[in-house]
Coordinates of C-alpha atoms and ligand atoms in Angstrom, one line a residue:
M454 CA 39.0 36.3 77.6
Q455 CA 35.3 36.0 76.7
K456 CA 32.8 38.3 76.2
I457 CA 29.1 37.2 76.7
L458 CA 25.9 38.7 76.1
I459 CA 23.0 37.6 78.4
I460 CA 19.5 38.7 77.3
G461 CA 16.8 39.0 80.1
N462 CA 16.1 40.7 83.4
G463 CA 15.3 38.0 85.9
G464 CA 16.8 36.1 88.8
R465 CA 17.7 33.5 86.2
E466 CA 19.7 35.9 84.3
H467 CA 21.4 37.2 87.5
A468 CA 22.2 33.5 88.5
I469 CA 23.7 32.8 85.1
A470 CA 25.7 36.1 85.1
A471 CA 27.0 35.4 88.6
A472 CA 28.4 32.3 87.7
L473 CA 30.2 33.6 84.6
D474 CA 31.3 36.6 86.5
A475 CA 33.3 34.3 88.8
D476 CA 35.0 32.4 86.0
N477 CA 38.4 33.7 85.1
R478 CA 38.0 32.8 81.5
V479 CA 35.3 35.5 81.1
G480 CA 36.4 39.1 80.7
Q481 CA 33.1 41.0 80.0
I482 CA 29.4 40.4 80.6
F483 CA 26.7 42.5 79.0
C484 CA 23.2 42.0 80.4
S485 CA 20.2 43.4 78.2
P486 CA 18.2 44.8 79.9
G487 CA 19.8 43.1 83.3
N488 CA 18.7 44.1 86.5
G489 CA 19.8 45.4 90.0
G490 CA 21.6 42.4 90.6
T491 CA 23.6 42.1 87.2
A492 CA 24.4 45.8 87.6
R493 CA 26.3 45.0 90.7
L494 CA 28.6 42.2 89.3
N495 CA 32.3 43.0 88.7
K496 CA 32.5 42.2 85.1
A497 CA 28.8 42.9 84.1
E498 CA 27.2 45.9 82.6
N499 CA 23.6 46.5 81.9
I500 CA 22.6 47.8 78.5
P501 CA 19.1 48.8 77.5
F502 CA 16.9 46.2 75.4
H503 CA 15.4 47.8 72.2
S504 CA 15.3 45.0 69.8
L505 CA 17.1 41.6 69.1
E506 CA 18.1 43.4 65.9
Q507 CA 19.8 46.1 67.7
L508 CA 21.4 43.7 70.0
A509 CA 22.8 41.8 67.2
D510 CA 24.4 45.0 65.7
F511 CA 25.8 45.4 69.2
A512 CA 27.1 41.9 69.6
K513 CA 28.9 42.3 66.2
E514 CA 30.5 45.7 66.9
K515 CA 31.6 44.3 70.3
N516 CA 32.9 40.9 69.0
I517 CA 30.8 38.9 71.6
D518 CA 31.9 35.3 71.8
L519 CA 28.7 34.0 73.2
V520 CA 24.9 35.0 73.5
I521 CA 22.9 33.3 76.1
P522 CA 19.1 34.2 75.6
G523 CA 17.6 33.8 79.0
A524 CA 13.7 33.6 78.3
E525 CA 11.7 31.8 75.8
V526 CA 10.3 34.8 74.2
Y527 CA 13.7 35.6 72.5
L528 CA 14.2 32.0 71.4
C529 CA 10.7 31.8 69.8
D530 CA 11.3 35.1 68.3
G531 CA 14.4 33.7 66.5
A532 CA 17.2 35.1 68.6
V533 CA 19.4 32.1 68.0
D534 CA 19.0 32.4 64.0
L535 CA 19.6 36.0 64.0
F536 CA 22.7 35.9 65.9
S537 CA 23.8 33.0 63.8
S538 CA 23.2 35.0 60.6
R539 CA 25.6 37.4 61.8
G540 CA 28.3 34.6 62.7
I541 CA 27.7 35.0 66.4
K542 CA 27.4 31.7 68.5
S543 CA 24.5 31.4 71.1
F544 CA 23.3 28.6 73.5
G545 CA 19.8 27.8 72.9
P546 CA 17.5 26.3 70.2
D547 CA 16.9 27.9 66.8
K548 CA 13.4 29.0 66.1
K549 CA 12.4 25.9 64.8
A550 CA 13.3 23.8 67.7
A551 CA 12.0 26.6 70.0
R552 CA 8.4 25.3 68.9
L553 CA 8.8 22.6 71.4
E554 CA 8.2 25.1 73.8
G555 CA 6.4 27.9 71.8
S556 CA 3.6 25.6 70.7
K557 CA 2.0 23.2 73.2
A558 CA 0.2 21.7 70.0
F559 CA 3.5 21.1 68.3
A560 CA 5.2 19.7 71.5
K561 CA 2.2 17.3 72.1
D562 CA 2.2 15.9 68.6
F563 CA 6.1 15.4 69.0
M564 CA 5.4 13.5 72.3
D565 CA 2.8 11.5 70.6
K566 CA 4.8 10.7 67.6
Y567 CA 7.7 9.3 69.6
S568 CA 5.8 7.6 72.4
I569 CA 6.8 10.0 75.0
K570 CA 4.6 9.4 78.2
T571 CA 2.1 12.4 78.5
A572 CA -1.5 13.2 79.3
K573 CA -4.0 12.4 76.6
Y574 CA -5.0 15.4 74.3
I575 CA -6.7 16.8 71.3
R576 CA -5.9 20.1 69.5
Y577 CA -8.7 22.5 68.4
T578 CA -8.6 25.4 66.2
N579 CA -12.4 25.4 65.9
V580 CA -14.4 27.0 68.8
D581 CA -17.6 25.1 68.2
L582 CA -15.7 21.8 67.9
A583 CA -13.8 22.4 70.9
L584 CA -17.0 23.3 73.0
K585 CA -18.6 20.3 71.6
S586 CA -16.1 17.9 72.7
L587 CA -16.4 19.1 76.4
E588 CA -19.2 16.2 76.9
D589 CA -16.5 13.6 76.2
W590 CA -14.0 14.5 78.8
N591 CA -13.7 13.8 82.7
Y592 CA -13.3 16.6 85.0
P593 CA -11.1 18.2 86.1
L594 CA -9.7 19.1 82.7
V595 CA -7.0 21.1 81.5
I596 CA -7.2 23.7 78.7
K597 CA -4.1 25.3 77.3
A598 CA -3.6 28.2 74.6
D599 CA -1.1 26.8 72.1
G600 CA 1.2 29.7 72.1
L601 CA 3.4 31.6 74.7
A602 CA 1.3 33.2 77.3
A603 CA 3.8 34.4 80.1
G604 CA 3.1 31.2 82.1
K605 CA -0.7 32.0 82.1
G606 CA -2.0 30.0 79.1
V607 CA -2.9 26.7 81.2
I608 CA -6.3 26.7 82.7
I609 CA -7.5 24.1 85.0
C610 CA -11.4 23.5 84.8
Q611 CA -13.0 21.9 87.5
C612 CA -16.4 21.6 85.4
K613 CA -17.8 21.8 82.0
T614 CA -19.0 25.3 82.7
D615 CA -15.4 26.5 83.6
A616 CA -14.1 24.7 80.5
E617 CA -16.5 26.7 78.3
E618 CA -15.5 29.9 79.7
A619 CA -11.8 29.0 79.3
I620 CA -12.4 28.2 75.8
R621 CA -14.2 31.3 75.1
D622 CA -11.6 33.4 76.8
I623 CA -9.0 32.0 74.8
M624 CA -10.3 31.4 71.5
V625 CA -13.1 34.1 71.2
D626 CA -12.0 36.9 73.5
K627 CA -8.4 36.3 72.8
Q628 CA -7.3 36.8 76.2
F629 CA -3.6 35.7 75.2
G630 CA -3.6 37.2 71.8
D631 CA -2.7 35.0 68.6
A632 CA -1.4 32.3 71.3
G633 CA -5.0 31.3 71.7
S634 CA -5.7 30.8 67.9
E635 CA -5.5 27.1 68.9
I636 CA -6.0 25.3 72.0
V637 CA -5.0 21.8 73.4
I638 CA -7.5 20.1 75.5
E639 CA -5.8 17.7 77.9
E640 CA -6.5 15.0 80.4
F641 CA -6.0 16.1 84.0
L642 CA -3.0 14.3 85.7
E643 CA -3.0 14.1 89.5
G644 CA 0.4 13.9 91.5
K645 CA 3.4 15.4 92.4
E646 CA 5.4 17.8 90.1
A647 CA 9.1 17.7 89.3
S648 CA 11.4 19.9 87.2
I649 CA 14.4 18.2 85.3
L650 CA 16.8 20.8 83.8
S651 CA 19.2 19.1 81.3
F652 CA 22.0 20.0 79.0
F653 CA 21.6 19.1 75.3
D654 CA 24.5 18.9 72.9
G655 CA 22.9 17.4 69.9
N656 CA 24.0 13.7 71.0
N657 CA 23.2 13.6 74.7
I658 CA 20.8 14.9 77.2
I659 CA 22.5 15.3 80.5
P660 CA 20.0 15.9 83.5
L661 CA 20.8 18.1 86.4
K662 CA 19.7 17.6 89.8
S663 CA 15.9 17.2 90.1
A664 CA 14.1 20.2 91.7
K665 CA 10.5 21.1 93.0
D666 CA 9.1 24.4 92.2
H667 CA 6.3 25.9 94.1
K668 CA 4.1 27.9 91.7
K669 CA 1.1 29.2 93.7
I670 CA 1.2 32.3 95.6
L671 CA -0.2 31.0 99.0
E672 CA 1.0 28.2 101.2
G673 CA -0.2 24.9 100.6
E674 CA -0.1 25.5 96.9
R675 CA -3.4 27.6 97.0
G676 CA -4.2 30.8 95.1
L677 CA -3.1 32.2 92.0
N678 CA -0.3 31.0 89.9
T679 CA 3.1 33.0 89.8
G680 CA 6.3 32.7 88.1
G681 CA 7.6 30.5 91.0
M682 CA 7.8 31.1 94.7
G683 CA 10.5 28.8 95.9
V684 CA 12.3 25.6 95.0
I685 CA 13.9 22.7 96.8
S686 CA 16.5 20.4 95.2
P687 CA 16.8 17.6 95.0
N688 CA 13.0 16.9 94.6
P689 CA 12.0 14.7 97.6
W690 CA 9.7 12.7 95.4
F691 CA 12.0 12.2 92.5
D692 CA 13.9 9.0 93.8
N693 CA 16.3 6.7 91.7
N694 CA 13.1 4.6 90.4
R695 CA 11.6 7.9 89.2
M696 CA 14.9 8.7 87.5
V697 CA 14.8 5.3 85.8
E698 CA 11.1 5.8 84.7
F699 CA 11.9 9.3 83.4
K700 CA 14.9 8.2 81.4
R701 CA 13.0 5.2 79.7
D702 CA 9.6 6.8 79.2
I703 CA 10.6 10.5 78.5
L704 CA 14.4 11.4 78.2
E705 CA 15.3 8.5 75.7
P706 CA 12.5 8.7 73.3
T707 CA 12.7 12.5 73.4
L708 CA 16.5 12.1 72.2
R709 CA 15.3 9.9 69.6
G710 CA 12.5 12.2 68.5
L711 CA 15.0 15.2 68.3
K712 CA 17.4 13.3 66.3
A713 CA 14.8 12.0 64.0
E714 CA 13.2 15.6 63.5
G715 CA 16.7 17.4 63.2
L716 CA 16.0 19.4 66.3
I717 CA 19.5 19.6 67.3
F718 CA 20.8 22.6 69.3
P719 CA 23.2 23.4 72.2
G720 CA 21.2 24.2 75.0
I721 CA 18.7 23.5 77.9
I722 CA 15.8 21.0 77.7
F723 CA 13.7 21.6 80.8
F724 CA 11.3 18.7 81.4
G725 CA 8.2 19.6 83.4
L726 CA 6.9 16.5 85.0
M727 CA 4.0 14.9 86.7
M728 CA 4.6 11.9 88.9
N729 CA 1.9 9.5 90.2
E730 CA 1.2 5.8 90.5
N731 CA 1.0 5.2 86.8
G732 CA 4.5 6.6 86.3
V733 CA 6.4 9.8 85.2
F734 CA 4.4 11.9 82.7
L735 CA 5.7 14.8 80.6
L736 CA 3.7 18.1 81.0
E737 CA 5.8 20.2 78.9
Y738 CA 9.3 21.2 77.4
N739 CA 10.9 24.5 78.1
L740 CA 14.0 25.2 76.2
R741 CA 15.7 27.5 78.6
F742 CA 16.9 27.6 82.3
G743 CA 14.2 27.3 84.8
D744 CA 13.4 30.2 87.0
P745 CA 13.8 29.8 90.0
E746 CA 15.1 26.4 89.5
I747 CA 18.4 27.8 87.9
Q748 CA 19.1 29.9 91.2
T749 CA 18.6 26.8 93.3
L750 CA 20.9 24.4 91.3
M751 CA 23.7 27.0 90.7
P752 CA 25.0 27.0 94.2
M753 CA 25.3 23.3 94.3
L754 CA 27.0 22.9 90.9
K755 CA 30.7 22.6 91.2
T756 CA 31.7 22.2 87.5
P757 CA 31.8 25.7 85.9
L758 CA 28.7 26.7 84.2
L759 CA 30.8 27.7 81.2
D760 CA 32.3 24.2 80.8
L761 CA 28.8 22.7 80.5
I762 CA 27.8 25.4 78.0
E763 CA 30.8 24.8 76.0
S764 CA 30.4 21.1 75.9
S765 CA 27.1 21.6 74.6
M766 CA 28.3 23.9 71.9
T767 CA 31.0 21.2 70.9
G768 CA 28.9 18.1 71.3
T769 CA 30.9 16.8 74.1
L770 CA 28.8 16.5 77.1
D771 CA 29.4 13.9 79.5
E772 CA 27.3 13.0 82.5
D773 CA 30.2 11.8 84.4
V774 CA 32.0 15.2 84.4
I775 CA 29.2 17.1 86.2
E776 CA 30.3 17.5 89.8
W777 CA 28.1 18.7 92.6
H778 CA 28.3 19.5 96.0
D779 CA 26.5 16.9 98.2
G780 CA 23.3 17.9 100.1
H781 CA 20.2 20.1 99.4
S782 CA 19.4 23.6 98.2
C783 CA 16.5 25.6 99.2
C784 CA 15.4 28.7 97.3
V785 CA 12.8 31.2 98.7
I786 CA 11.5 34.1 96.5
L787 CA 10.8 37.4 98.5
A788 CA 8.1 39.0 96.8
S789 CA 6.3 42.5 96.5
G790 CA 3.0 42.1 98.7
G791 CA 0.0 42.0 96.2
Y792 CA 1.9 40.0 93.6
P793 CA 0.9 38.4 91.2
E794 CA -1.8 41.1 91.0
T795 CA -1.1 44.7 91.8
Y796 CA 1.6 45.8 94.0
K797 CA 3.8 48.9 94.7
K798 CA 7.4 49.3 93.5
G799 CA 10.3 51.5 94.5
Y800 CA 10.9 50.4 98.0
S801 CA 14.2 50.4 99.3
I802 CA 15.9 46.9 99.8
S803 CA 18.4 46.5 102.7
G804 CA 20.4 43.8 104.4
M805 CA 21.2 42.0 101.3
D806 CA 25.1 41.8 102.0
N807 CA 24.7 40.2 105.4
V808 CA 23.2 37.2 103.9
D809 CA 25.4 34.1 104.5
G810 CA 24.1 32.3 101.3
H811 CA 23.3 33.2 97.8
V812 CA 21.0 36.2 96.7
Y813 CA 19.8 36.5 93.1
L814 CA 18.0 39.8 92.4
A815 CA 15.0 39.8 89.9
G816 CA 12.5 42.8 90.2
A817 CA 15.1 45.1 91.8
E818 CA 17.0 47.8 90.1
K819 CA 19.9 49.9 91.0
V820 CA 19.3 53.5 91.3
D821 CA 22.3 55.6 92.2
N822 CA 23.8 53.3 94.9
R823 CA 20.4 52.2 96.2
L824 CA 18.6 49.0 95.3
L825 CA 14.8 49.4 94.9
T826 CA 12.1 47.0 94.2
S827 CA 11.0 47.1 90.6
G828 CA 8.9 43.9 90.2
G829 CA 6.7 41.4 91.7
R830 CA 9.3 38.7 92.3
V831 CA 11.9 40.7 94.0
L832 CA 14.7 38.3 94.8
A833 CA 15.6 34.9 95.7
V834 CA 17.6 33.7 98.7
V835 CA 19.2 30.3 98.3
C836 CA 21.2 28.1 101.1
L837 CA 22.7 24.8 101.1
G838 CA 22.3 22.1 104.0
D839 CA 23.1 18.5 104.7
N840 CA 19.6 17.6 104.4
P841 CA 16.4 19.3 103.1
E842 CA 15.5 20.5 106.8
E843 CA 19.0 22.2 107.2
A844 CA 18.7 23.9 103.9
R845 CA 15.3 25.3 104.6
T846 CA 16.1 26.4 108.2
K847 CA 19.1 28.2 106.7
T848 CA 17.3 29.9 104.0
Y849 CA 14.5 31.0 106.3
N850 CA 17.0 32.4 108.9
E851 CA 18.8 34.5 106.3
I852 CA 15.6 35.8 104.7
K853 CA 15.1 37.8 108.1
K854 CA 18.3 40.0 107.3
I855 CA 16.7 41.2 104.1
H856 CA 14.1 44.2 104.5
F857 CA 11.9 46.0 102.2
D858 CA 8.3 47.2 102.6
D859 CA 5.6 44.9 101.7
K860 CA 7.9 41.9 101.7
Y861 CA 5.9 38.7 101.1
Y862 CA 7.2 35.1 101.0
R863 CA 5.8 31.6 101.5
S864 CA 6.9 30.0 104.5
D865 CA 6.2 26.3 103.3
I866 CA 8.9 26.0 100.5
G867 CA 10.2 22.4 100.8
L868 CA 8.1 21.1 103.3
Ligands
AMP295 P1 2.8 23.8 81.6 O1 2.9 25.2 81.3 O2 2.2 23.0 80.6 O3 3.7 23.1 82.4 O4 1.5 24.0 82.9 C1 1.7 24.6 83.7 C2 1.3 24.1 85.0 O5 -0.2 23.7 84.7 C3 2.0 22.8 85.4 O6 3.1 23.1 86.1 C4 1.0 22.1 86.1 O7 1.0 22.5 87.4 C5 -0.2 22.3 85.3 N1 -0.6 21.3 84.5 C6 -0.3 21.3 83.2 N2 -0.7 20.3 82.5 C7 -1.5 19.5 83.5 C8 -2.0 18.2 83.4 N3 -2.2 17.6 82.3 N4 -2.5 17.8 84.4 C9 -2.5 18.5 85.6 N5 -1.8 19.7 85.8 C10 -1.4 20.4 84.6
LIG296 N1 10.1 27.4 86.8 C1 9.4 27.3 85.8 C2 9.8 27.9 84.8 O1 10.8 28.6 84.6 O2 9.0 28.0 83.7

């Protein structure tokens, strides 16, 4: 029986843990720090997160078979390298490969070198040169802090004044700390976005079903950016032609590049895409499961998650072995009113167990035997349907059964 350690505390980690909890090859799961959702699973136990170093000691002592770092920050901090130095296997890129997510400048240079279709860009480490270059671009224009900035480091600028302000915020005022020592200035691409999560085993990149995230807090994709307010899968805009373009212009050259650069790892490659009349463009790589994309995909996946992870670890992935339930999946996030700005915590959550569907907890903690809100994105409700409308209708009906004060959600996910 396997012992697995999952690092993180979001809905993503609950979805991964729930899938492994249901697998009879798994004996014990530790989640660090975990959340109210992982706390409720049969085989899972939450343990505090102090440092990766301390988790490595813990993993050694407990004879952990596999570590799954959920979030990018652990990967970029070298979690995989650290566990590997102690002889413990993990699912994800080492620190070197994690730069494809951790440094936007590194990722763009990689895309450029291997002719992967992406927006035009220039890197800057010098503020004056960056400001001077603003004459030469069309607007809107995209300014990106090079490093990890918790999803906030991408600024879409409508005019030159906005762009000057963004550059000063990032490079002079260091709004994102060292992540802003370098910036990428990038052409703005119009179009529809798609998320393609895929498994990588060093030889093959095997894409999962397409997904469409909804990142803004308000209906109609307005307002502030969030960690994701809901997902519909498959992505209604990502048809077979898009898949052909994606494979030819992005997936295949990425695979060539990864091999040529020796960026080889068992893990996830999540392609953030923009689609328009000129084709499919790569906006970014993420090297971990997308949140809330994975919550949306898990209920449709028939193949045990552990099989896919193990095939990635042994270099034996095969597209034909991934089995799916037919149909569509709709995920809606229930958030705390006020998110992504200030919001209250500590409200009691009820009704979850009456939901006929899947519930993944994120900003929710178990205190004694109660579940309390503890974060901005509280939980995700996911339901399947034969068509997108059926999946949506079911999800929106089931949401009504869950109650907590200040509950907020978007009512247009998947429309
Ligand atoms: P990233 O972290 O690079 O995916 O950027 C976050 C979000 O910013 C994306 O999901 C897009 O909505 C937007 N974005 C990033 N780059 C561009 C671009 N070149 N053109 C238009 N939108 C972009
Ligand atoms: N849903 C986008 C992300 O996980 O980054």
